[in-house]
Short mmCIF file of C-alpha atoms in Angstrom, two decimals:
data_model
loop_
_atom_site.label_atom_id
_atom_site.label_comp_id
_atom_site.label_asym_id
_atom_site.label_seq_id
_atom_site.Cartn_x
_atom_site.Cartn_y
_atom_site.Cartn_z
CA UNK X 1 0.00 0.00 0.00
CA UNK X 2 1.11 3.66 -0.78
CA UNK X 3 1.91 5.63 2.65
CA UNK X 4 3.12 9.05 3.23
CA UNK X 5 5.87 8.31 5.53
CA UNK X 6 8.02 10.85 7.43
CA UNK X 7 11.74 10.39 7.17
CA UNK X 8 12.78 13.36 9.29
CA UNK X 9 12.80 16.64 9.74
CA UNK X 10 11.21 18.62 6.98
CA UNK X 11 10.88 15.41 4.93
CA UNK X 12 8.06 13.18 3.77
CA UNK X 13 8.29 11.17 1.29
CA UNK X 14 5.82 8.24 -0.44
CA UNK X 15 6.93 4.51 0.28
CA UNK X 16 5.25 1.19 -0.31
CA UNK X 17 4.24 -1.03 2.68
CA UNK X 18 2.50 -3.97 3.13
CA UNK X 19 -0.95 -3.67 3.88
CA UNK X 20 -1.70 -4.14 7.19
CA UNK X 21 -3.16 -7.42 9.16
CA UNK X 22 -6.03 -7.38 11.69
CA UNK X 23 -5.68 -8.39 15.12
CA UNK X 24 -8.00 -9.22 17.41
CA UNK X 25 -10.52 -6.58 17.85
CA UNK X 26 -9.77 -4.58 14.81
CA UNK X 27 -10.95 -3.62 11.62
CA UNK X 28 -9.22 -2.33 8.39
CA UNK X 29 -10.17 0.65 7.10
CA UNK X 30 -9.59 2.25 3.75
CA UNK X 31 -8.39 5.99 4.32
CA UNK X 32 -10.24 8.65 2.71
CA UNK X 33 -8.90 11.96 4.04
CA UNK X 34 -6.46 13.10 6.79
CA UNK X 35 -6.95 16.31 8.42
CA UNK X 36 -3.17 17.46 9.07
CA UNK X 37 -2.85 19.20 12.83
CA UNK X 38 -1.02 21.45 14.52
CA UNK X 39 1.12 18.16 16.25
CA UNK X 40 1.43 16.90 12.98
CA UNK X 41 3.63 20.38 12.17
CA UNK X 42 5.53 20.31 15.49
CA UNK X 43 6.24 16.48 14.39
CA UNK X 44 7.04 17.27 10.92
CA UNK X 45 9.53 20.23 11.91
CA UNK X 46 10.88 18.76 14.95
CA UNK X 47 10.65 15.53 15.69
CA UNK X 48 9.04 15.95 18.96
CA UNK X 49 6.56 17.80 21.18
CA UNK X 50 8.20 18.49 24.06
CA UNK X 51 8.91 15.14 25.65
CA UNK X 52 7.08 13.02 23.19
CA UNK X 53 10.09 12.31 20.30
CA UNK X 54 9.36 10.59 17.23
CA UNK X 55 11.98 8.24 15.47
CA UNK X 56 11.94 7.47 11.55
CA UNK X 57 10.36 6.12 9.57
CA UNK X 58 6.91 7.38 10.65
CA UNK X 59 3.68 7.64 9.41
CA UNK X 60 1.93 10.85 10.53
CA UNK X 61 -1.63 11.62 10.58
CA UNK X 62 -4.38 11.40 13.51
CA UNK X 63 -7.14 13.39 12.60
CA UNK X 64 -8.98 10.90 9.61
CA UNK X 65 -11.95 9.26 8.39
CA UNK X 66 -12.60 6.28 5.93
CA UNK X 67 -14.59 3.29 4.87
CA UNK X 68 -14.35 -0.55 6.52
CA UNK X 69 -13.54 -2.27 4.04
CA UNK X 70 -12.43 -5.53 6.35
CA UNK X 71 -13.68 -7.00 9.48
CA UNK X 72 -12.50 -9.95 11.98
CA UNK X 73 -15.38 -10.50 14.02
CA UNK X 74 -19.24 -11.21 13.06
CA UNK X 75 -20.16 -8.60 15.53
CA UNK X 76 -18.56 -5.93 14.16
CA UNK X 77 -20.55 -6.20 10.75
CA UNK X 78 -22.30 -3.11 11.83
CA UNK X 79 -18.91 -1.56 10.95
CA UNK X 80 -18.63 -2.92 7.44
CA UNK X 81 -18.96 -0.69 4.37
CA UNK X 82 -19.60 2.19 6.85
CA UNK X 83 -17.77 5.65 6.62
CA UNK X 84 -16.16 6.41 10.18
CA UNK X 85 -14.37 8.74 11.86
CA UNK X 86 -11.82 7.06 14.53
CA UNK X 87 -10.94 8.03 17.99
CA UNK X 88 -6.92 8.08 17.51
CA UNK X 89 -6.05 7.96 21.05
CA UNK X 90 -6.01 3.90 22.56
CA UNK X 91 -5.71 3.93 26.05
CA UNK X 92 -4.23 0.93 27.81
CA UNK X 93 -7.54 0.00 29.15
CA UNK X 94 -6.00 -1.15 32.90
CA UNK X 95 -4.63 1.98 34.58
CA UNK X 96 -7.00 4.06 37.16
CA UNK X 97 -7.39 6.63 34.80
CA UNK X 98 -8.78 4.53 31.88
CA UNK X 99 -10.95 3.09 34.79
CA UNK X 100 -12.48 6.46 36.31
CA UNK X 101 -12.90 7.39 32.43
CA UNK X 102 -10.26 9.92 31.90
CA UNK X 103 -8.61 7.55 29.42
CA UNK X 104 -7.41 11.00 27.62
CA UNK X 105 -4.54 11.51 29.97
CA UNK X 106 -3.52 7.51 30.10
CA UNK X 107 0.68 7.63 30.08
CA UNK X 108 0.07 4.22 28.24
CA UNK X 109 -1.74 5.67 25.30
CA UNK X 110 -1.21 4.47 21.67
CA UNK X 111 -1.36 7.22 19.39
CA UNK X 112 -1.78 7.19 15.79
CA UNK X 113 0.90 8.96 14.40
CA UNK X 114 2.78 9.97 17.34
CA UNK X 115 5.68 8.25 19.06
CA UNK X 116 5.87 4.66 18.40
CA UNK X 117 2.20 4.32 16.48
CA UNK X 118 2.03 5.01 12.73
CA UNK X 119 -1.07 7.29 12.05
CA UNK X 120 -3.41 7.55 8.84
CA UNK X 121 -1.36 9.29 6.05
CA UNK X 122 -1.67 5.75 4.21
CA UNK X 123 -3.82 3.88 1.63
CA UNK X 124 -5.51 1.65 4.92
CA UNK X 125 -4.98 1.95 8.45
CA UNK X 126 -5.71 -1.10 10.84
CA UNK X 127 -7.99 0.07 13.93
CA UNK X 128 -9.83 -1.17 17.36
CA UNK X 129 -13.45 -1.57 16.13
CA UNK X 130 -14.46 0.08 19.49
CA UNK X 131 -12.72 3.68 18.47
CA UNK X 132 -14.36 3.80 15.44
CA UNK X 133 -17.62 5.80 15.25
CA UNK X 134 -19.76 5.72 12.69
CA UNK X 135 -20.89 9.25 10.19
CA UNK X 136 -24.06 9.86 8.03
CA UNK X 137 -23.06 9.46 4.21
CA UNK X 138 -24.55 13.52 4.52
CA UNK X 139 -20.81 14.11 5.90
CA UNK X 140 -18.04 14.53 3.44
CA UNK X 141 -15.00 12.45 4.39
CA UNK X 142 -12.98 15.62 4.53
CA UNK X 143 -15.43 16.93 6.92
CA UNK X 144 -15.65 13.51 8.91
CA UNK X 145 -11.61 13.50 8.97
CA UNK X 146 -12.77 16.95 11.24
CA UNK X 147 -14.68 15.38 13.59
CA UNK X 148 -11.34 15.01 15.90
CA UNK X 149 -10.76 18.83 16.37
CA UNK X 150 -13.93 19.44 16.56
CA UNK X 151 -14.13 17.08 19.58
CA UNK X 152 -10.80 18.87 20.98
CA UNK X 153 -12.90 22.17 21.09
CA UNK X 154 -16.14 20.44 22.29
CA UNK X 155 -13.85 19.22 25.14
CA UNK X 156 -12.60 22.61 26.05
CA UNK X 157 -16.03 24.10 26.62
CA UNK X 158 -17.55 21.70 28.75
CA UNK X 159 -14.23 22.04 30.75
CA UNK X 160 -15.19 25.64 30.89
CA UNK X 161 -18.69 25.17 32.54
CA UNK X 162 -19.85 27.27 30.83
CA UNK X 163 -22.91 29.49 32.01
CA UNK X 164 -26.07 31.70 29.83
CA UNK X 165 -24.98 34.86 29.22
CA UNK X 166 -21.55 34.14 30.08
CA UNK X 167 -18.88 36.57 27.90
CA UNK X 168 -16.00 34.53 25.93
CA UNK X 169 -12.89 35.39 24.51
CA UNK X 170 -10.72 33.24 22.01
CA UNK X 171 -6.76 33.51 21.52
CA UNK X 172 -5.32 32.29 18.03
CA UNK X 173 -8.07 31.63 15.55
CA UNK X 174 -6.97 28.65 13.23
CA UNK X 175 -9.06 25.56 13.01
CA UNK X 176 -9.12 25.16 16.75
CA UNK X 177 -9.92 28.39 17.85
CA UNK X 178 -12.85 29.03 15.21
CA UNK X 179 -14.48 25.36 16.04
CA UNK X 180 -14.33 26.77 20.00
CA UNK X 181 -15.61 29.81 19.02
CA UNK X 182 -18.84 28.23 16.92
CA UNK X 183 -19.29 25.89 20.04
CA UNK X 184 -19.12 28.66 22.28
CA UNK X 185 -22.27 30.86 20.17
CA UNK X 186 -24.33 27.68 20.64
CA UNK X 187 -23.95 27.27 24.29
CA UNK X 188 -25.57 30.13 25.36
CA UNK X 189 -22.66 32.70 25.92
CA UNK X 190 -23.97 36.21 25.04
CA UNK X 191 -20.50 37.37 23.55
CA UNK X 192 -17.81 35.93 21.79
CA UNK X 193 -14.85 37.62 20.62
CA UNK X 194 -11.68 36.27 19.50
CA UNK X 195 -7.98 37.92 18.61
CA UNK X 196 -5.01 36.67 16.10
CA UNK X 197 -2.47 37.52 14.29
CA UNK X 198 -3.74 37.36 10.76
CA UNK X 199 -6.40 39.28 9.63
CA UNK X 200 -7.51 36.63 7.20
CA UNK X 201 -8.80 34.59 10.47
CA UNK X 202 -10.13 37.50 12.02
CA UNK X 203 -12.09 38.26 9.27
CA UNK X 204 -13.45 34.50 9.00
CA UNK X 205 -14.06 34.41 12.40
CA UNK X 206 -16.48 37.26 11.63
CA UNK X 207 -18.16 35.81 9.12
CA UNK X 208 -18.89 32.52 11.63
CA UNK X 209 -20.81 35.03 14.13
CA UNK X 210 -17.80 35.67 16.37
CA UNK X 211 -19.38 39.42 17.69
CA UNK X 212 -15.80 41.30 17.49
CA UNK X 213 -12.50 40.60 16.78
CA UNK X 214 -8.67 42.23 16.67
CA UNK X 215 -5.54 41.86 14.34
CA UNK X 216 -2.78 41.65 17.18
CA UNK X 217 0.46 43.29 16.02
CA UNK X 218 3.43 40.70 15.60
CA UNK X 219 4.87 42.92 18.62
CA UNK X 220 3.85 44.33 21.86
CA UNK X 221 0.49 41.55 21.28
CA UNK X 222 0.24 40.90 24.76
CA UNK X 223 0.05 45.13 25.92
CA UNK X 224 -2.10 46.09 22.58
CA UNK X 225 -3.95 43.02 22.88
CA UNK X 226 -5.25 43.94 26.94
CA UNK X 227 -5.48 47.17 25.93
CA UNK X 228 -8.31 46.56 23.39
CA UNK X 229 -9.49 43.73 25.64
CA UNK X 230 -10.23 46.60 28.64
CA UNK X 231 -11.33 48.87 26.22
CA UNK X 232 -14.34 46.95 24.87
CA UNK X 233 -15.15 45.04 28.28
CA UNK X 234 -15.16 48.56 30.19
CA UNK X 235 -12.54 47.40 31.69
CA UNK X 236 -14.59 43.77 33.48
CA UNK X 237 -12.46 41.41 30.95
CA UNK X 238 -14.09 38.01 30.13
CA UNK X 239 -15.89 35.49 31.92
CA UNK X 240 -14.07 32.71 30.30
CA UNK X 241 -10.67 32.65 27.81
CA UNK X 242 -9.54 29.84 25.75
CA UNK X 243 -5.65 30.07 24.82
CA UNK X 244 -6.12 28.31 21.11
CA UNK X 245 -2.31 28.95 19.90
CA UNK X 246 1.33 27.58 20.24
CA UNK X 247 3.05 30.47 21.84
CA UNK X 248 3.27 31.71 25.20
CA UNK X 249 2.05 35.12 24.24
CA UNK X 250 -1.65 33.34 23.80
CA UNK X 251 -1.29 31.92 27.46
CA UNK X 252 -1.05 35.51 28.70
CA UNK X 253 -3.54 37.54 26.59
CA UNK X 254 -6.01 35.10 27.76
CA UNK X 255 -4.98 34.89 31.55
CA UNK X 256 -4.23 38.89 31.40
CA UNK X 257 -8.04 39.02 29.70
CA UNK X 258 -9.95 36.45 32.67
CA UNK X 259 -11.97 38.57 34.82
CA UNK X 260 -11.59 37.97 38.57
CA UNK X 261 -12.53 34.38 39.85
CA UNK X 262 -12.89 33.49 35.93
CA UNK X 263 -11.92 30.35 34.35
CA UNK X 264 -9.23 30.37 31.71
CA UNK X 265 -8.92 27.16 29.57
CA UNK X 266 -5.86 26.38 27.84
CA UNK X 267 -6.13 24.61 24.72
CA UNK X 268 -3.30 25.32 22.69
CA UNK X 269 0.00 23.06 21.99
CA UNK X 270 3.54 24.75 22.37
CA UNK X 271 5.73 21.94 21.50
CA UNK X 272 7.47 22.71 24.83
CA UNK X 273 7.83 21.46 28.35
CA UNK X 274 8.01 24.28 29.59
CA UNK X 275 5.80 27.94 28.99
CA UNK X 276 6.04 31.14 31.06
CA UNK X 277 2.27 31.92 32.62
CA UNK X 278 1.83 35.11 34.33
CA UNK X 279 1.24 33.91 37.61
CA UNK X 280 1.05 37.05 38.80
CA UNK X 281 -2.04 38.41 37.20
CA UNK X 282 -3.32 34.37 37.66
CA UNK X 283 -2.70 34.93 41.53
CA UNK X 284 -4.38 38.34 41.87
CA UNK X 285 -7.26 37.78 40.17
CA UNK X 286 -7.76 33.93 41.59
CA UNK X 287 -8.23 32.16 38.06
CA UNK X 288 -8.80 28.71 37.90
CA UNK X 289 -6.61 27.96 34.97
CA UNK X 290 -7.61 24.38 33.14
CA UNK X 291 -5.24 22.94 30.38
CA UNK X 292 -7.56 20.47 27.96
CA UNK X 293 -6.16 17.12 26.84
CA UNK X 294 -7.35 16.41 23.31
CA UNK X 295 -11.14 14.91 24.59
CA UNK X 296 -12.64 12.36 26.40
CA UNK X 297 -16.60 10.61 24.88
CA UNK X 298 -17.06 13.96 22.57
CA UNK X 299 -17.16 11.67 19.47
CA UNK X 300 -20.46 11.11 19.23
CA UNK X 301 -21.99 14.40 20.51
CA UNK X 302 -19.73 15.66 18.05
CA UNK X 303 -20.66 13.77 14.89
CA UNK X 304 -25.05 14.99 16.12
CA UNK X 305 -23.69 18.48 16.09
CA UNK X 306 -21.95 18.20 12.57
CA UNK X 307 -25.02 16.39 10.98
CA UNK X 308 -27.28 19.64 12.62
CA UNK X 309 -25.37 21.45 10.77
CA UNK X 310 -24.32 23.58 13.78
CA UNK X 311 -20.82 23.63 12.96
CA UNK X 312 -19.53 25.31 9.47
CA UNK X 313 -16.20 24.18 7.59
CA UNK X 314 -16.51 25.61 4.51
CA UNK X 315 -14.48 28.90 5.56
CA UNK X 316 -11.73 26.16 7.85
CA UNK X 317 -10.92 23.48 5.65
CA UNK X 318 -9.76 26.00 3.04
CA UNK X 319 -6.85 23.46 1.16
CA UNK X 320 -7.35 20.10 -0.46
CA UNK X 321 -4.07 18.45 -1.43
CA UNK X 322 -3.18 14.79 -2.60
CA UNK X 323 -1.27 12.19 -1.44
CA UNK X 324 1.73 12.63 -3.38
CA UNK X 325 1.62 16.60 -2.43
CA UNK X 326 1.53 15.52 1.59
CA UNK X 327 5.00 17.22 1.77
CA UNK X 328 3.94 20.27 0.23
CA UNK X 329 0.67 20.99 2.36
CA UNK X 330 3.20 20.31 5.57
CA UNK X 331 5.12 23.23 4.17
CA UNK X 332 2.24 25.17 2.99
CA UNK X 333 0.37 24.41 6.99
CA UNK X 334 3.63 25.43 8.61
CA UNK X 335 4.47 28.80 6.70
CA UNK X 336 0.17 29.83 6.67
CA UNK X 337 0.97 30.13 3.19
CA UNK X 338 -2.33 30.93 0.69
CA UNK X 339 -4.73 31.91 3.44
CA UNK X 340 -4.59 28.55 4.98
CA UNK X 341 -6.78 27.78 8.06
CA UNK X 342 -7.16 23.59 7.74
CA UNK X 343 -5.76 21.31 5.08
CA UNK X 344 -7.08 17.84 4.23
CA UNK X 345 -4.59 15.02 2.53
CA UNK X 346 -7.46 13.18 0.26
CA UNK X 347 -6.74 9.77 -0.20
CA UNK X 348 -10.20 8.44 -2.19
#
């Protein structure tokens, strides 16, 4: 079978492999589009986030959808021929966290396309029948390769408790960001307003219903960025603030932006170990601060809200590339080249 397979930094290249054989529990499923994440970049630059080092050859890709084209047991025939999206985190099943149901934070995890565990970028992908989750034919299988980042920003909100009439404020509006900040307008908050970098996201973040939004400079964006933030909140800041980027600066606009006794949610991945938080400010103002681990049972709440049509993707998934042009949408994802929010790898 044809794979994308990473060979090291900066470098992807397609190689033949054999296709691969079920175990038990499994089913094989024929890859129809890869989502390619933030991770996936950090991987693709680096080798690593933070602790978590990759070794070549790899196969990246965790965000996907596809058909089952292959079962091993008769009672997973409800599986077969059906489009899913898959749960890409496998928890070990037998530690107290898998027990108590927060297998999202399991230090046993399999994951697909991170260290050890080849992901989706391939032609068929062998996967636990119990992580894969069925999606209406109505959903594209770009748009079902979405339904993992959705979760990630469906996860984030109901860590936020959130409350009616409750203010919001988003930091870094890529694909993460704007699928927190479409959650958010359905949950009852009465304002959401978000704040990046590029005006192109800005300006789609508009168009989703986000009430206001501001183009941070590419210096001073932590004092301009509170500045506005006082300015439009009289000076009360937000009920909640989800940190949606990779840099440091996102972890203190949206602490700096938490009103007193508010809950700040931080969502974003660094690739680092370690991230400077103003504490201060944190301290003062008593903010619970919550950092989100990818998700934990959104999948199929997720999938309902998708098929409502209460989550849009035409204006995120902006970039459709092949599989022999995986190496160019890494480059294209990591330099935000063309107006690029979300890229899909299309395999069918």
């Amino acid at each position: 079978m044809k794979t994308a397979c990473w060979l090291g930094p900066r470098k992807i290249e397609i190689i033949e492999r054999p296709k691969p054989k079920l175990k038990s529990g499994e089913v094989l499923i024929q890859v129809e589009s890869v989502g390619v994440c933030g991770s996936d970049i950090h991987y693709y630059l680096e080798g690593r986030i933070g602790e978590q080092v990759i070794t070549p050859p790899l196969i990246l890709g965790h965000e996907f959808a596809g058909i089952v084209c292959e079962i091993q047991e008769t009672k997973h025939e409800y599986l077969s021929g059906k489009r899913v999206s898959v749960e890409p985190g496998i928890g070990c099943g037998t530690c107290e966290y898998c027990k108590t149901g927060h297998y999202n934070v399991c230090s046993n995890m399999r994951f697909f396309g991170g260290p050890g565990c080849d992901g989706a970028l391939s032609e068929y992908i062998a996967v636990p029948a119990e992580y894969c989750f069925p999606v209406p034919q109505s959903i594209s299988a770009p748009i079902a390769s979405l339904v993992e980042p959705t979760a990630v920003a469906l996860h984030a909100v109901e860590l936020a408790s959130v409350h009616p009439g409750e203010t919001a404020l988003v930091v870094g509006l890529g694909s993460i960001g704007l699928l927190t900040a479409q959650i958010l307008l359905i949950s009852g908050v009465s304002q959401v307003v978000g704040i990046d970098i590029i005006p192109h996201r800005t300006a789609v973040a508009k168009q989703l219903g986000v009430h206001e939004t501001f183009i941070a400079p590419l210096k001073n964006n932590i004092e301009e960025s509170v500045s506005w933030i006082r300015e439009i909140t009289n000076n009360r800041y937000f009920d909640i603030t989800f940190d949606c980027t990779n840099r440091s600066e996102g972890i203190a606009i949206a602490c700096h932006g938490t009103r007193p006794t508010g809950r700040s949610i931080l969502v974003g991945i660094s690739g680092k170990d370690y991230d400077p938080i103003p504490v201060g400010i944190a301290r003062r103002r008593e903010l619970k601060l919550q950092w989100c681990r990818r998700f934990r049972y959104n999948f199929p709440t997720t999938i309902k809200l998708i098929e409502q049509g209460k989550i849009h993707f035409d204006r995120i998934l902006t970039h459709h590339f092949r599989p022999e042009q995986t190496q160019i949408a890494f480059e294209r994802v990591a330099n935000t080249e063309d107006n690029l929010i979300k890229a899909s790898i299309d395999w069918l």
